[in-house]
Short mmCIF file of C-alpha atoms in Angstrom, two decimals:
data_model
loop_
_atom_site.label_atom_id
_atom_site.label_comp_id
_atom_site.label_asym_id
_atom_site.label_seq_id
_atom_site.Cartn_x
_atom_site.Cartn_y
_atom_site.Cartn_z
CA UNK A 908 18.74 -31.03 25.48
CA UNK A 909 14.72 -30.91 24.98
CA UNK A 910 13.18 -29.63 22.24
CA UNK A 911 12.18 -26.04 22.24
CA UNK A 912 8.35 -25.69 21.74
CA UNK A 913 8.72 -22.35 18.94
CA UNK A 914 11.06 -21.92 15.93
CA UNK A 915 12.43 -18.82 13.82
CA UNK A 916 13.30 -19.22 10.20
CA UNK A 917 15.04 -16.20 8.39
CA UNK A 918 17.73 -14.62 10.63
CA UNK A 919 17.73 -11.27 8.78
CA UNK A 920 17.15 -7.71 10.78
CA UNK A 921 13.56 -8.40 11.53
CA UNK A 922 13.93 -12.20 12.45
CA UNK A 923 17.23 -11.87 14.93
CA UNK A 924 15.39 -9.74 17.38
CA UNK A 925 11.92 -11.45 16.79
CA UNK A 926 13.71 -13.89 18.36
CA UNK A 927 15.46 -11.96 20.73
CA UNK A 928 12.14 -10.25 22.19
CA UNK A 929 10.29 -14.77 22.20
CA UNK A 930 13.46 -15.33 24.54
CA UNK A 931 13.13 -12.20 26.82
CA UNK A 932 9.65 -13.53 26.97
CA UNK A 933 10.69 -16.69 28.64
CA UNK A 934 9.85 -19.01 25.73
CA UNK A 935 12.98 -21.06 24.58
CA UNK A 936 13.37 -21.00 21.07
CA UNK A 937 15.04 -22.76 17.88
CA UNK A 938 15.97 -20.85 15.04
CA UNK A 939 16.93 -21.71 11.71
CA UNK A 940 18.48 -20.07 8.58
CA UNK A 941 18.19 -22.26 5.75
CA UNK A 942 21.01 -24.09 6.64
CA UNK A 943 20.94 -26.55 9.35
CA UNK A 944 17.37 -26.91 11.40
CA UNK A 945 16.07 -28.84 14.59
CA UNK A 946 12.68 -29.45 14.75
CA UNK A 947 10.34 -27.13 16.64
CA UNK A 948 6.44 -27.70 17.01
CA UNK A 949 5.76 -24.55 15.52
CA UNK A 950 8.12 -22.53 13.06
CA UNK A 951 7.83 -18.77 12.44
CA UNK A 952 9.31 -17.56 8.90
CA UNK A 953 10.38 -14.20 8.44
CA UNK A 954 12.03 -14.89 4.98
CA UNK A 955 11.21 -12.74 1.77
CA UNK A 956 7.84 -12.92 0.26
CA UNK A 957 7.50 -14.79 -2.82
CA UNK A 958 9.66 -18.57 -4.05
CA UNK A 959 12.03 -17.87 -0.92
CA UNK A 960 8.84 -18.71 1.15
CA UNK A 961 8.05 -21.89 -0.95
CA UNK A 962 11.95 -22.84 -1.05
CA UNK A 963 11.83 -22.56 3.19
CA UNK A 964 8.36 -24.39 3.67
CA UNK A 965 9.24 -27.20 1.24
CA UNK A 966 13.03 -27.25 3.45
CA UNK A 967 10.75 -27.63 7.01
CA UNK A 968 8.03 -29.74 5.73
CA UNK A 969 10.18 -32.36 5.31
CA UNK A 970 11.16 -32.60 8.80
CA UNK A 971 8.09 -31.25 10.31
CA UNK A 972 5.28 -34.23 11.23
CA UNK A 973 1.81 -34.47 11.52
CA UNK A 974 0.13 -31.27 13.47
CA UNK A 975 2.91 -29.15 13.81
CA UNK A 976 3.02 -25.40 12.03
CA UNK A 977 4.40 -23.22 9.99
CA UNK A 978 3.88 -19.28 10.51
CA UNK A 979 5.07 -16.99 7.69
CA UNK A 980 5.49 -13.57 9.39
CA UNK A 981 6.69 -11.63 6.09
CA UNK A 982 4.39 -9.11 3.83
CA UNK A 983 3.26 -12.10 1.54
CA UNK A 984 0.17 -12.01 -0.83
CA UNK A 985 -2.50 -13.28 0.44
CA UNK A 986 -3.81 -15.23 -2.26
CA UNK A 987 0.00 -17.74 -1.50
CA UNK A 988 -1.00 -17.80 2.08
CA UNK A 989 -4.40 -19.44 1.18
CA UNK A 990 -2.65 -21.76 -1.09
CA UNK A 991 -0.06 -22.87 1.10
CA UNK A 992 -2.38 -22.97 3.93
CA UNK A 993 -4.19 -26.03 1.87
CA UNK A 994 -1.38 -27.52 0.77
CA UNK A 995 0.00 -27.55 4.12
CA UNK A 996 -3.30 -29.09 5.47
CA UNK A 997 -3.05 -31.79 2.93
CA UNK A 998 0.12 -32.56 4.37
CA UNK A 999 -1.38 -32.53 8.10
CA UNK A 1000 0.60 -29.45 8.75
CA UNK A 1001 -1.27 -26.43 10.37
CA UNK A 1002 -0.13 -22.85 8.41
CA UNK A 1003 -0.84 -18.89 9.33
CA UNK A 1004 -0.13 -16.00 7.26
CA UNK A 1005 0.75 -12.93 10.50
CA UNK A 1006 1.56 -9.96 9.32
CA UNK A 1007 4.14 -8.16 11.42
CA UNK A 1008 4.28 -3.98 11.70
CA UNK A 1009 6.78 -2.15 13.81
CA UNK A 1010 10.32 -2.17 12.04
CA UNK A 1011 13.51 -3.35 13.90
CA UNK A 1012 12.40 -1.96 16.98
CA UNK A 1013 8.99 -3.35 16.97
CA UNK A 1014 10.54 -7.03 16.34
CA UNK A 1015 12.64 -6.66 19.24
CA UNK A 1016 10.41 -4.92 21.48
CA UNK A 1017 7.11 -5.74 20.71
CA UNK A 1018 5.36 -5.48 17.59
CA UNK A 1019 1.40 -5.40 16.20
CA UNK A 1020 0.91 -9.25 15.29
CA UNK A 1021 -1.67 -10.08 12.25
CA UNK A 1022 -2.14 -13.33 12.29
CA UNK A 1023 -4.82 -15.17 10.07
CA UNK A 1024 -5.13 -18.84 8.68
CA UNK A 1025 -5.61 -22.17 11.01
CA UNK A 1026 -7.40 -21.32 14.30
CA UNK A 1027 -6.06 -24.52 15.48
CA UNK A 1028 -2.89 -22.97 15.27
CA UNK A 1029 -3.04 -19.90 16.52
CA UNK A 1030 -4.40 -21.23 19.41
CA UNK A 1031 -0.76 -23.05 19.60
CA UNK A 1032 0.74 -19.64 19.62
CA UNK A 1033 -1.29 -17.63 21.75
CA UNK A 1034 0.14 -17.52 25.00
CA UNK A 1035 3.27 -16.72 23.32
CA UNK A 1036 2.29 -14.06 20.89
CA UNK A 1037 0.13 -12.28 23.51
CA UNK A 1038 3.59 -11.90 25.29
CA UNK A 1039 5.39 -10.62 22.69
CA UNK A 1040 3.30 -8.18 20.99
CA UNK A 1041 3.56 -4.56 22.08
CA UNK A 1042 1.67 -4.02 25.27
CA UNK A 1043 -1.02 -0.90 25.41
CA UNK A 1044 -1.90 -0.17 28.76
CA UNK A 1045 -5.39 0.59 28.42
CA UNK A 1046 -6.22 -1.90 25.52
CA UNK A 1047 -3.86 -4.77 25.75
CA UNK A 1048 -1.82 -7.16 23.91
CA UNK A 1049 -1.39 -5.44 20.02
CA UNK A 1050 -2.59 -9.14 18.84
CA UNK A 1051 -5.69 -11.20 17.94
CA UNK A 1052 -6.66 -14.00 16.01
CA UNK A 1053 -7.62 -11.95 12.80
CA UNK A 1054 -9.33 -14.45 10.39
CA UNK A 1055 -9.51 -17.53 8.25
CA UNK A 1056 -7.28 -17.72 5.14
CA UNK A 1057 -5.20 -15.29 4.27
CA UNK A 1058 -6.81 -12.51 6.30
CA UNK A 1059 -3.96 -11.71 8.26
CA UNK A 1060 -1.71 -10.85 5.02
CA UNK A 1061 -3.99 -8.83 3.36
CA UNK A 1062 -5.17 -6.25 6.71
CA UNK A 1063 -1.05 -6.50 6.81
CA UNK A 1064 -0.95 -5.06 3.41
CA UNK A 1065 -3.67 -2.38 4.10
CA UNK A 1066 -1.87 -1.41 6.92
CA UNK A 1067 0.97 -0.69 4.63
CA UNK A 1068 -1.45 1.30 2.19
CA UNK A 1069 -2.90 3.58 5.11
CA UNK A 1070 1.20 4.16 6.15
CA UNK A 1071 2.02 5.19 2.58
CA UNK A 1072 -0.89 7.92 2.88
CA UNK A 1073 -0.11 8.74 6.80
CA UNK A 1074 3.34 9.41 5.23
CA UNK A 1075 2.72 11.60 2.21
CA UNK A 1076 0.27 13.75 3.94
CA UNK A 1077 2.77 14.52 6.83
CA UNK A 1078 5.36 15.14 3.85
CA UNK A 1079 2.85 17.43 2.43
CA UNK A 1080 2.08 19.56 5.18
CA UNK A 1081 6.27 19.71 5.82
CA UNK A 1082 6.65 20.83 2.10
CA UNK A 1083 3.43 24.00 2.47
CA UNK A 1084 5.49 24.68 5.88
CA UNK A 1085 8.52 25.48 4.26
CA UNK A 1086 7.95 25.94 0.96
CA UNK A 1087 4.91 28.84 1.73
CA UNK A 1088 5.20 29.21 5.37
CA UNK A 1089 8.90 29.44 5.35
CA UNK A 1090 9.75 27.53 8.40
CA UNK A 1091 13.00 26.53 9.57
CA UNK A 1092 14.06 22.88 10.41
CA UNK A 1093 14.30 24.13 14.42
CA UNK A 1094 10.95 25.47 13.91
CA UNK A 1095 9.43 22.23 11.72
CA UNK A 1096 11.23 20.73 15.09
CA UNK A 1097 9.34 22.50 17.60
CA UNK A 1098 6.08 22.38 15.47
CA UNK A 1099 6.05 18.70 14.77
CA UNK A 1100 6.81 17.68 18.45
CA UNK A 1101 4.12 20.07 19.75
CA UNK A 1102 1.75 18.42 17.57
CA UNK A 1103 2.74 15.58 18.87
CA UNK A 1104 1.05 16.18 22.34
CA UNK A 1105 -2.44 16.61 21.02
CA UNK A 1106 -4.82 14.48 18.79
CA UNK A 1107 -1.90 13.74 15.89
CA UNK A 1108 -0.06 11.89 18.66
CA UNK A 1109 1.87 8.95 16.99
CA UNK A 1110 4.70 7.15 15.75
CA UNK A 1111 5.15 8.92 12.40
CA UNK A 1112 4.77 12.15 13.65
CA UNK A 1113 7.50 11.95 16.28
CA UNK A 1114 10.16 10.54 14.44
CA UNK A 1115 9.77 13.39 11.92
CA UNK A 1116 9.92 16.14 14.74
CA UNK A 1117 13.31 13.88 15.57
CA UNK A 1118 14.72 13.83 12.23
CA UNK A 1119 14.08 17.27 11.58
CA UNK A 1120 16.36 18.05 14.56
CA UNK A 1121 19.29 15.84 13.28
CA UNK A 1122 22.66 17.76 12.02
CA UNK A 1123 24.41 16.60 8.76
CA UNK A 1124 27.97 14.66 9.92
CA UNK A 1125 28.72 15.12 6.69
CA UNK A 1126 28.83 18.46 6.22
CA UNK A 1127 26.70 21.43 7.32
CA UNK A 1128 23.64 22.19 8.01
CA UNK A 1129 20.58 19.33 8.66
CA UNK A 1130 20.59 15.65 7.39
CA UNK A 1131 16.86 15.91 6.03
CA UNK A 1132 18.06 18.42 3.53
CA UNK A 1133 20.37 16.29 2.08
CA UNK A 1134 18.61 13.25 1.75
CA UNK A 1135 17.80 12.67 -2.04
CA UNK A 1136 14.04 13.14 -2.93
CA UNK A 1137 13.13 9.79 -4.07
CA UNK A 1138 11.11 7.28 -2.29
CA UNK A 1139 11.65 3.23 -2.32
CA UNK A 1140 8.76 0.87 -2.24
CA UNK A 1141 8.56 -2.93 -1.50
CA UNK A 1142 5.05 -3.33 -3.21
CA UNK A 1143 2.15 -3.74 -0.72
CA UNK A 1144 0.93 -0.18 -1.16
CA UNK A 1145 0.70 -1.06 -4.96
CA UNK A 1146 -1.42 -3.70 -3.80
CA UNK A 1147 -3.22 -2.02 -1.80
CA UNK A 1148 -4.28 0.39 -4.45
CA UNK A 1149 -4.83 -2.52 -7.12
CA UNK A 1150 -7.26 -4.24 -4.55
CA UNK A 1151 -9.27 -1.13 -4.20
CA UNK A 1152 -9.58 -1.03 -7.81
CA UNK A 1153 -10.54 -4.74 -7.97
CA UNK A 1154 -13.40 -4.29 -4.97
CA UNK A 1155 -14.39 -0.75 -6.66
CA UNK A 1156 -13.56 1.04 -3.60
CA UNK A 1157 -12.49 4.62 -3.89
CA UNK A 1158 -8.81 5.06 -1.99
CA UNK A 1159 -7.93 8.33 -3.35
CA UNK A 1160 -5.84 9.28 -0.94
CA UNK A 1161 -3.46 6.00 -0.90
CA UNK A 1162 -3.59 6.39 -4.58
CA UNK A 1163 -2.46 9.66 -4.94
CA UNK A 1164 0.34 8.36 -1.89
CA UNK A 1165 1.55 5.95 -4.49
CA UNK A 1166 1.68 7.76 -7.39
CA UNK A 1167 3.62 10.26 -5.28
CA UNK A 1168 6.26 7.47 -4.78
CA UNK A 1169 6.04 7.43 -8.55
CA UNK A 1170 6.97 10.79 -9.50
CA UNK A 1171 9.49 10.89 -7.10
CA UNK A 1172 11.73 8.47 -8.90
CA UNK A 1173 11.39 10.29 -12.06
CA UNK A 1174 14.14 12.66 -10.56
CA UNK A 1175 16.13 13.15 -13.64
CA UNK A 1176 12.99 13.94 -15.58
CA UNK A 1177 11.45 16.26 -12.89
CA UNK A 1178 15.36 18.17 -12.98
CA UNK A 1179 14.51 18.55 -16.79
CA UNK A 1180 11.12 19.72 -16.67
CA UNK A 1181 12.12 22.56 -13.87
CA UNK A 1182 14.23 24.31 -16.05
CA UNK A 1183 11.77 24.39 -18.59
CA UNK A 1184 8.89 25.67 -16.06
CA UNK A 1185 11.00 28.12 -14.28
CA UNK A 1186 9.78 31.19 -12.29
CA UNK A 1187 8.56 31.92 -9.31
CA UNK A 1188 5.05 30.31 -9.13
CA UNK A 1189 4.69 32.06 -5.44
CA UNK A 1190 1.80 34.81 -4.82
CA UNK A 1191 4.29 36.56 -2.65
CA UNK A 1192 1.67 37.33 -0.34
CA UNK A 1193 2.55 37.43 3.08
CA UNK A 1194 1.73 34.34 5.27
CA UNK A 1195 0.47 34.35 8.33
CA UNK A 1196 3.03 32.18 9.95
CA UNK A 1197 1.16 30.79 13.42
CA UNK A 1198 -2.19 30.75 11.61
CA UNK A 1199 -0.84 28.61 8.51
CA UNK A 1200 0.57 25.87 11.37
CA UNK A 1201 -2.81 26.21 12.65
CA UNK A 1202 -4.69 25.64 9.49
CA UNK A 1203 -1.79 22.88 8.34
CA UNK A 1204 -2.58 20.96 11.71
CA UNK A 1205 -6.26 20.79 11.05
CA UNK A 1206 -5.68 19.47 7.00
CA UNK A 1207 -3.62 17.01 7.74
CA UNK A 1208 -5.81 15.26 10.75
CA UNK A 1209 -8.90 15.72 8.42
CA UNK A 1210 -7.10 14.35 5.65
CA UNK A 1211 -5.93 11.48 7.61
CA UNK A 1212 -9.66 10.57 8.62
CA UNK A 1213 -9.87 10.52 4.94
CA UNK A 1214 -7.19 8.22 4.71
CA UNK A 1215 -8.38 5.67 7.01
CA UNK A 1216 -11.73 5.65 5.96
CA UNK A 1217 -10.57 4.13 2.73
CA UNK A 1218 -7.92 1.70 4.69
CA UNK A 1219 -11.23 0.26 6.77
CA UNK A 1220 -13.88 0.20 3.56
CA UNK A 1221 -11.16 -1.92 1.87
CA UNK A 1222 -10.79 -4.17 4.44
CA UNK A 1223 -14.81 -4.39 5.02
CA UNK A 1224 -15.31 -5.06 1.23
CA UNK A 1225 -12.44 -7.92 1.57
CA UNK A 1226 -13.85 -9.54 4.20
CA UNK A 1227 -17.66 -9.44 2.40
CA UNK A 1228 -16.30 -10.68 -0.39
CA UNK A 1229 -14.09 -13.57 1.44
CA UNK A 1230 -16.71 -13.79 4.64
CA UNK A 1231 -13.90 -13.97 6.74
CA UNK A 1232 -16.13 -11.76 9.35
CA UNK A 1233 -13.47 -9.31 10.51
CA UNK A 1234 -13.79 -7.22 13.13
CA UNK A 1235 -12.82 -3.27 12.45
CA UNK A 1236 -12.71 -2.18 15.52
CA UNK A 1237 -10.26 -4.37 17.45
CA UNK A 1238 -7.84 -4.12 14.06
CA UNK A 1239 -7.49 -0.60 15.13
CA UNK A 1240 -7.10 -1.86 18.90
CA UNK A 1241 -4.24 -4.06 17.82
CA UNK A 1242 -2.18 -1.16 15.41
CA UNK A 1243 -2.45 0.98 18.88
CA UNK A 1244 0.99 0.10 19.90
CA UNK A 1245 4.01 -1.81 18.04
CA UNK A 1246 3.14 -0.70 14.43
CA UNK A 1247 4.39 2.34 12.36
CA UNK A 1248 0.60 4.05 11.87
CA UNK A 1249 0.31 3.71 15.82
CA UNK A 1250 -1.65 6.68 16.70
CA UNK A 1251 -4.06 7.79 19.40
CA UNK A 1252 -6.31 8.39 17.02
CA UNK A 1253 -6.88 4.68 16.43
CA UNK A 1254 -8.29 4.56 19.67
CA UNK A 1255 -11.24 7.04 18.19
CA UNK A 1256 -11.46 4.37 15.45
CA UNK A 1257 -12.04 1.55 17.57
CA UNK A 1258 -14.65 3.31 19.49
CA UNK A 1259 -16.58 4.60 16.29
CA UNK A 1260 -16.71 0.80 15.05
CA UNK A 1261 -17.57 0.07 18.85
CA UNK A 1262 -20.53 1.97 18.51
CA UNK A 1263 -21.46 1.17 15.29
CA UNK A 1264 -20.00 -2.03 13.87
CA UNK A 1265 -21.95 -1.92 10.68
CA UNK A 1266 -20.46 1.58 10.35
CA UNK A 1267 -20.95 2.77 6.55
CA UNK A 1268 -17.55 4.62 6.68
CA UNK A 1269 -15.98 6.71 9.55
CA UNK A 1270 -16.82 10.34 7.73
CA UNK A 1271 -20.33 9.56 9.29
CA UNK A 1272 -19.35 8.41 12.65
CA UNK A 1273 -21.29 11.43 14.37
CA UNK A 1274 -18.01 12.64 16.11
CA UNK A 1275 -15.57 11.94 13.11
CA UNK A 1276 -18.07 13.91 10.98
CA UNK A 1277 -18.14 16.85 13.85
CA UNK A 1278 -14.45 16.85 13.45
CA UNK A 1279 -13.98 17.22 9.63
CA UNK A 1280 -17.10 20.04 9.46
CA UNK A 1281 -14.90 21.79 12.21
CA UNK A 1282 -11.89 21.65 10.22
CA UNK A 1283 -13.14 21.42 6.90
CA UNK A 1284 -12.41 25.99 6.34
CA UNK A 1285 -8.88 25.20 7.75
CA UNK A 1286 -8.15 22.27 4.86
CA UNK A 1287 -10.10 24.32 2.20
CA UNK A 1288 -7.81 27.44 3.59
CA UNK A 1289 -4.27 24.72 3.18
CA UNK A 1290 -5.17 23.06 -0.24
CA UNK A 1291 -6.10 26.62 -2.16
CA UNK A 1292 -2.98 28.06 -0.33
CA UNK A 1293 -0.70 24.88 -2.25
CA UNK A 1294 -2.25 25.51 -5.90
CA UNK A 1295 -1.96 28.92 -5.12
CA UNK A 1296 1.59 28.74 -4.49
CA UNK A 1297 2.47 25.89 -7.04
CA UNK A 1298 3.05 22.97 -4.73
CA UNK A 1299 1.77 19.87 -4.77
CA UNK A 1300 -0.56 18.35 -2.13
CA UNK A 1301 -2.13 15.62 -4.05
CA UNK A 1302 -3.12 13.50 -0.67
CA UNK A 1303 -4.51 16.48 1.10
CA UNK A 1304 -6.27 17.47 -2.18
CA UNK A 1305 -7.49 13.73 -3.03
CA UNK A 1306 -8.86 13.40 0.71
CA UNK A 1307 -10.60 16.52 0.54
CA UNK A 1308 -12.31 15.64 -3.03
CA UNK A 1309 -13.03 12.42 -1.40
CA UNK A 1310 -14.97 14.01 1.51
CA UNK A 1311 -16.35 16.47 -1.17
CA UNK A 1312 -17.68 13.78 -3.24
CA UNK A 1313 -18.94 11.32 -0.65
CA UNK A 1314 -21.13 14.43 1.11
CA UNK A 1315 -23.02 15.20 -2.32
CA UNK A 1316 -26.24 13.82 -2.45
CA UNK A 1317 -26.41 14.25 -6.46
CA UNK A 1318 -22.73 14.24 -8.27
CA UNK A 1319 -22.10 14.54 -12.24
CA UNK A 1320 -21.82 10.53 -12.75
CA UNK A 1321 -25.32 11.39 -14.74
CA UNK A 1322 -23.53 12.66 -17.67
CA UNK A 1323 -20.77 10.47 -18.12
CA UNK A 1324 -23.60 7.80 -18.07
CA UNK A 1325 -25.61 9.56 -20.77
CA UNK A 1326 -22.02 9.46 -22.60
CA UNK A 1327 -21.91 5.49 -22.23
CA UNK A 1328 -25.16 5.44 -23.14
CA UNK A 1329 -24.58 7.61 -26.46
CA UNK A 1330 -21.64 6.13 -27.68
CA UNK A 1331 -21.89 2.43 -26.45
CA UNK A 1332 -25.19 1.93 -25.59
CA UNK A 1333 -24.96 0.83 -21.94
CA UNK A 1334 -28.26 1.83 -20.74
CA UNK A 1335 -28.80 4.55 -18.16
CA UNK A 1336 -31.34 4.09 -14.58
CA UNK A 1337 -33.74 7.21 -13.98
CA UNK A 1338 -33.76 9.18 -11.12
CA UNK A 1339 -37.81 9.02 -11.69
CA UNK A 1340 -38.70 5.73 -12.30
CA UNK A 1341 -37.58 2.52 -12.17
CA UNK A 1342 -36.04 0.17 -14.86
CA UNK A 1343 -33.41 0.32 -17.73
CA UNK A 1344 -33.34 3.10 -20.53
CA UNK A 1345 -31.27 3.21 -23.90
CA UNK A 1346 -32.03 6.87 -25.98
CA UNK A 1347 -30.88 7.30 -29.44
CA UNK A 1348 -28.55 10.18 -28.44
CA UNK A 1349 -27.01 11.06 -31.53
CA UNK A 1350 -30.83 10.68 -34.08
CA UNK A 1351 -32.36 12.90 -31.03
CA UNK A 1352 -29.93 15.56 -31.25
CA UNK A 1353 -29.44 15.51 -35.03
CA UNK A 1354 -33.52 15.49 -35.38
CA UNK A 1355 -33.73 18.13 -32.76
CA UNK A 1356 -31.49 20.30 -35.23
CA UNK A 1357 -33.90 20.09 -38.11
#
């Protein structure tokens, strides 16, 4: 029997039909599960992040020779792909870090590919991967050769941070909906999938019009209702957030997505402080029903600009700081189709960074910023409705702050300077004239007393 030319380590959900969808594809492949191996050119690994990846490569580098490749398709940090990807090379083996988005269906049926290391072996892979990776029919394959090092892990990751936000702000216009508006399931239903045929088209906005319309086997009434309010995590949003911090780049929105995630597994503590902050913390004033799904529509796409503004700026400071020269626009082309933040709205992304590749941030695209003045009374309208009525909306309240703060030509970052300036003495600029000023805050305002 010949050798097949492609491999598949890790035989788990996402790996099995990975491999399924490479075969339907008409490419013969090998897979192994850390037990018994034959040798492939080129070896995908869809194995846990972390020493599991390092146990596997150390397992197929012994049998791999000169010039073959190893792929690791799992959310790993990037900072292990570029390690690997030398020590690999010092071992004449070629190494790419690919992130994978799209879930168990995407792996079977076509997924958005992210893969970033050795050109030299991407090109190996190309003809294959531009098979296999979800298909958009006006835009093409949901693949490209992202970067060098470990590029491909880290848009991966960011990916991950912009579907943490994309999540909570959908969750926070379905809490104002039926915690003010007082909507039914059947009508979150009907709302949710109409909103779905207009410019929130996607992925995560259908399957929550379908899983509002799923009954409870179990008992009565609808399965959402009964799911427990606490989210789970696997980590890349965390990074996300921590790499925004390290590239001082504002992500308020996937922050406040996060620390959602946070307070949500504080569940025993959150049943504690409830009964101590009881009443009704409702204005009682009647709602408009149609107009709130109006208004609630318009937050959450103007919030989600807001969200994907930061998702891009993180990825443009990255790639500064790494010059690994990535290209915005066709990262939105490729998370078009396959990946859980698929969206028609990416397709407005990619043609802002079309336009403009050197594009500040997408608030000022000239059509993104018509859109968010349009909608901007409708969110105001959403977010003061939610404190009004004592429920949370920290990502549609963080992305409106954000837009509120980046559109100020003059914020109050003066006086918290003149604070580090009084009480540690770390100088101040002027607005005018140029150089570096220290004032003796506390002599001035004592001698100014006298």
């Amino acid at each position: 029997m010949a050798l097949t030319r492609i491999g598949l380590a890790g035989l788990a959900v996402m790996g099995q039909n990975l491999a399924l969808n490479i075969a339907e594809k008409g490419f013969p492949i090998s897979v192994y599960n850390r037990t018994t191996s034959k040798k492939p050119r080129v070896v995908i690994m869809l194995v846990k992040a972390g020493a599991p990846v390092d146990q596997t490569i150390a397992t197929l580098a012994a049998h791999l020779e000169q010039g073959d490749c190893i792929i690791d398709g799992g959310n790993e940090w990037y900072e292990n792909t570029e390690r690997r990807e030398k020590a690999m090379e010092e071992r004449g083996l070629l190494y790419l870090g690919m992130g994978v988005s799209g879930g168990e269906e995407g792996a079977r049926n076509g997924p958005s590919l992210m893969p970033g290391g050795s050109l030299e072996a991407y090109k190996y892979i190309e003809d294959i991967v531009l098979k296999v990776a979800a298909q958009v029919p006006d835009s093409g394959p949901c693949v490209t050769y992202v970067g060098k090092g470990g590029s491909g892990n880290f848009v991966k990751m960011v990916h991950n941070g912009i579907e943490y936000g994309d999540m909570q702000l959908i969750a926070e216009a379905y809490d104002v909906l039926k915690s003010v508006g007082k909507l039914t399931n059947s009508e979150l239903q009907q709302v949710f999938s109409e909103w779905n045929k207009g410019e929130l088209l996607s992925f995560l906005i259908e399957i929550t019009a379908d899983i509002f319309g799923i009954k409870d086997e179990q008992g009565d009434g609808y399965l959402v209702d009964k799911v427990l309010d606490k989210t789970g995590m696997k980590g890349t949003g965390k990074w996300t957030v921590q790499q925004a911090a390290e590239l001082s780049v504002a992500a308020p929105t996937i922050e406040a997505s996060l620390d959602s995630r946070f307070l949500s597994g504080l569940k025993d503590e959150r049943v504690e402080a409830s009964k101590i902050f009881q009443g009704d913390y409702s204005t009682g004033l009647p709602v408009d029903k149609a107009q709130l799904i109006e208004d609630v529509r318009q937050a959450l796409y103007a919030s989600k600009i807001c969200s994907y503004a930061q998702g891009m700026n993180i990825i443009k400071a990255k790639s500064s700081e790494k010059g690994w020269g990535l290209n915005l626009g066709e990262l939105a082309r490729i998370w078009k189709g396959g990946c859980i933040i698929r969206a028609i709205f990416l397709d407005r992304i990619k043609k802002a960074y079309d336009r403009n590749s050197d594009l500040a941030n997408l608030l000022v695209d000239p059509e993104f910023a018509q859109e968010i003045v349009d909608r901007q009374a409708a969110w105001r309208r959403v977010v003061c409705l939610a404190i009004n009525n004592g429920v949370s909306t920290p990502g549609m309240s963080a992305s409106l702050a954000y837009f509120d703060s980046y559109r100020r030509d003059r914020l109050p970052a003066n006086l918290v300077q003149a604070q580090r300036d009084y009480f540690g003495a770390h100088t101040y600029e002027r607005v005018d004239m140029p150089g570096s000023f220290h004032t003796e805050w506390f002599k001035t305002a004592r001698n100014s007393m006298n």
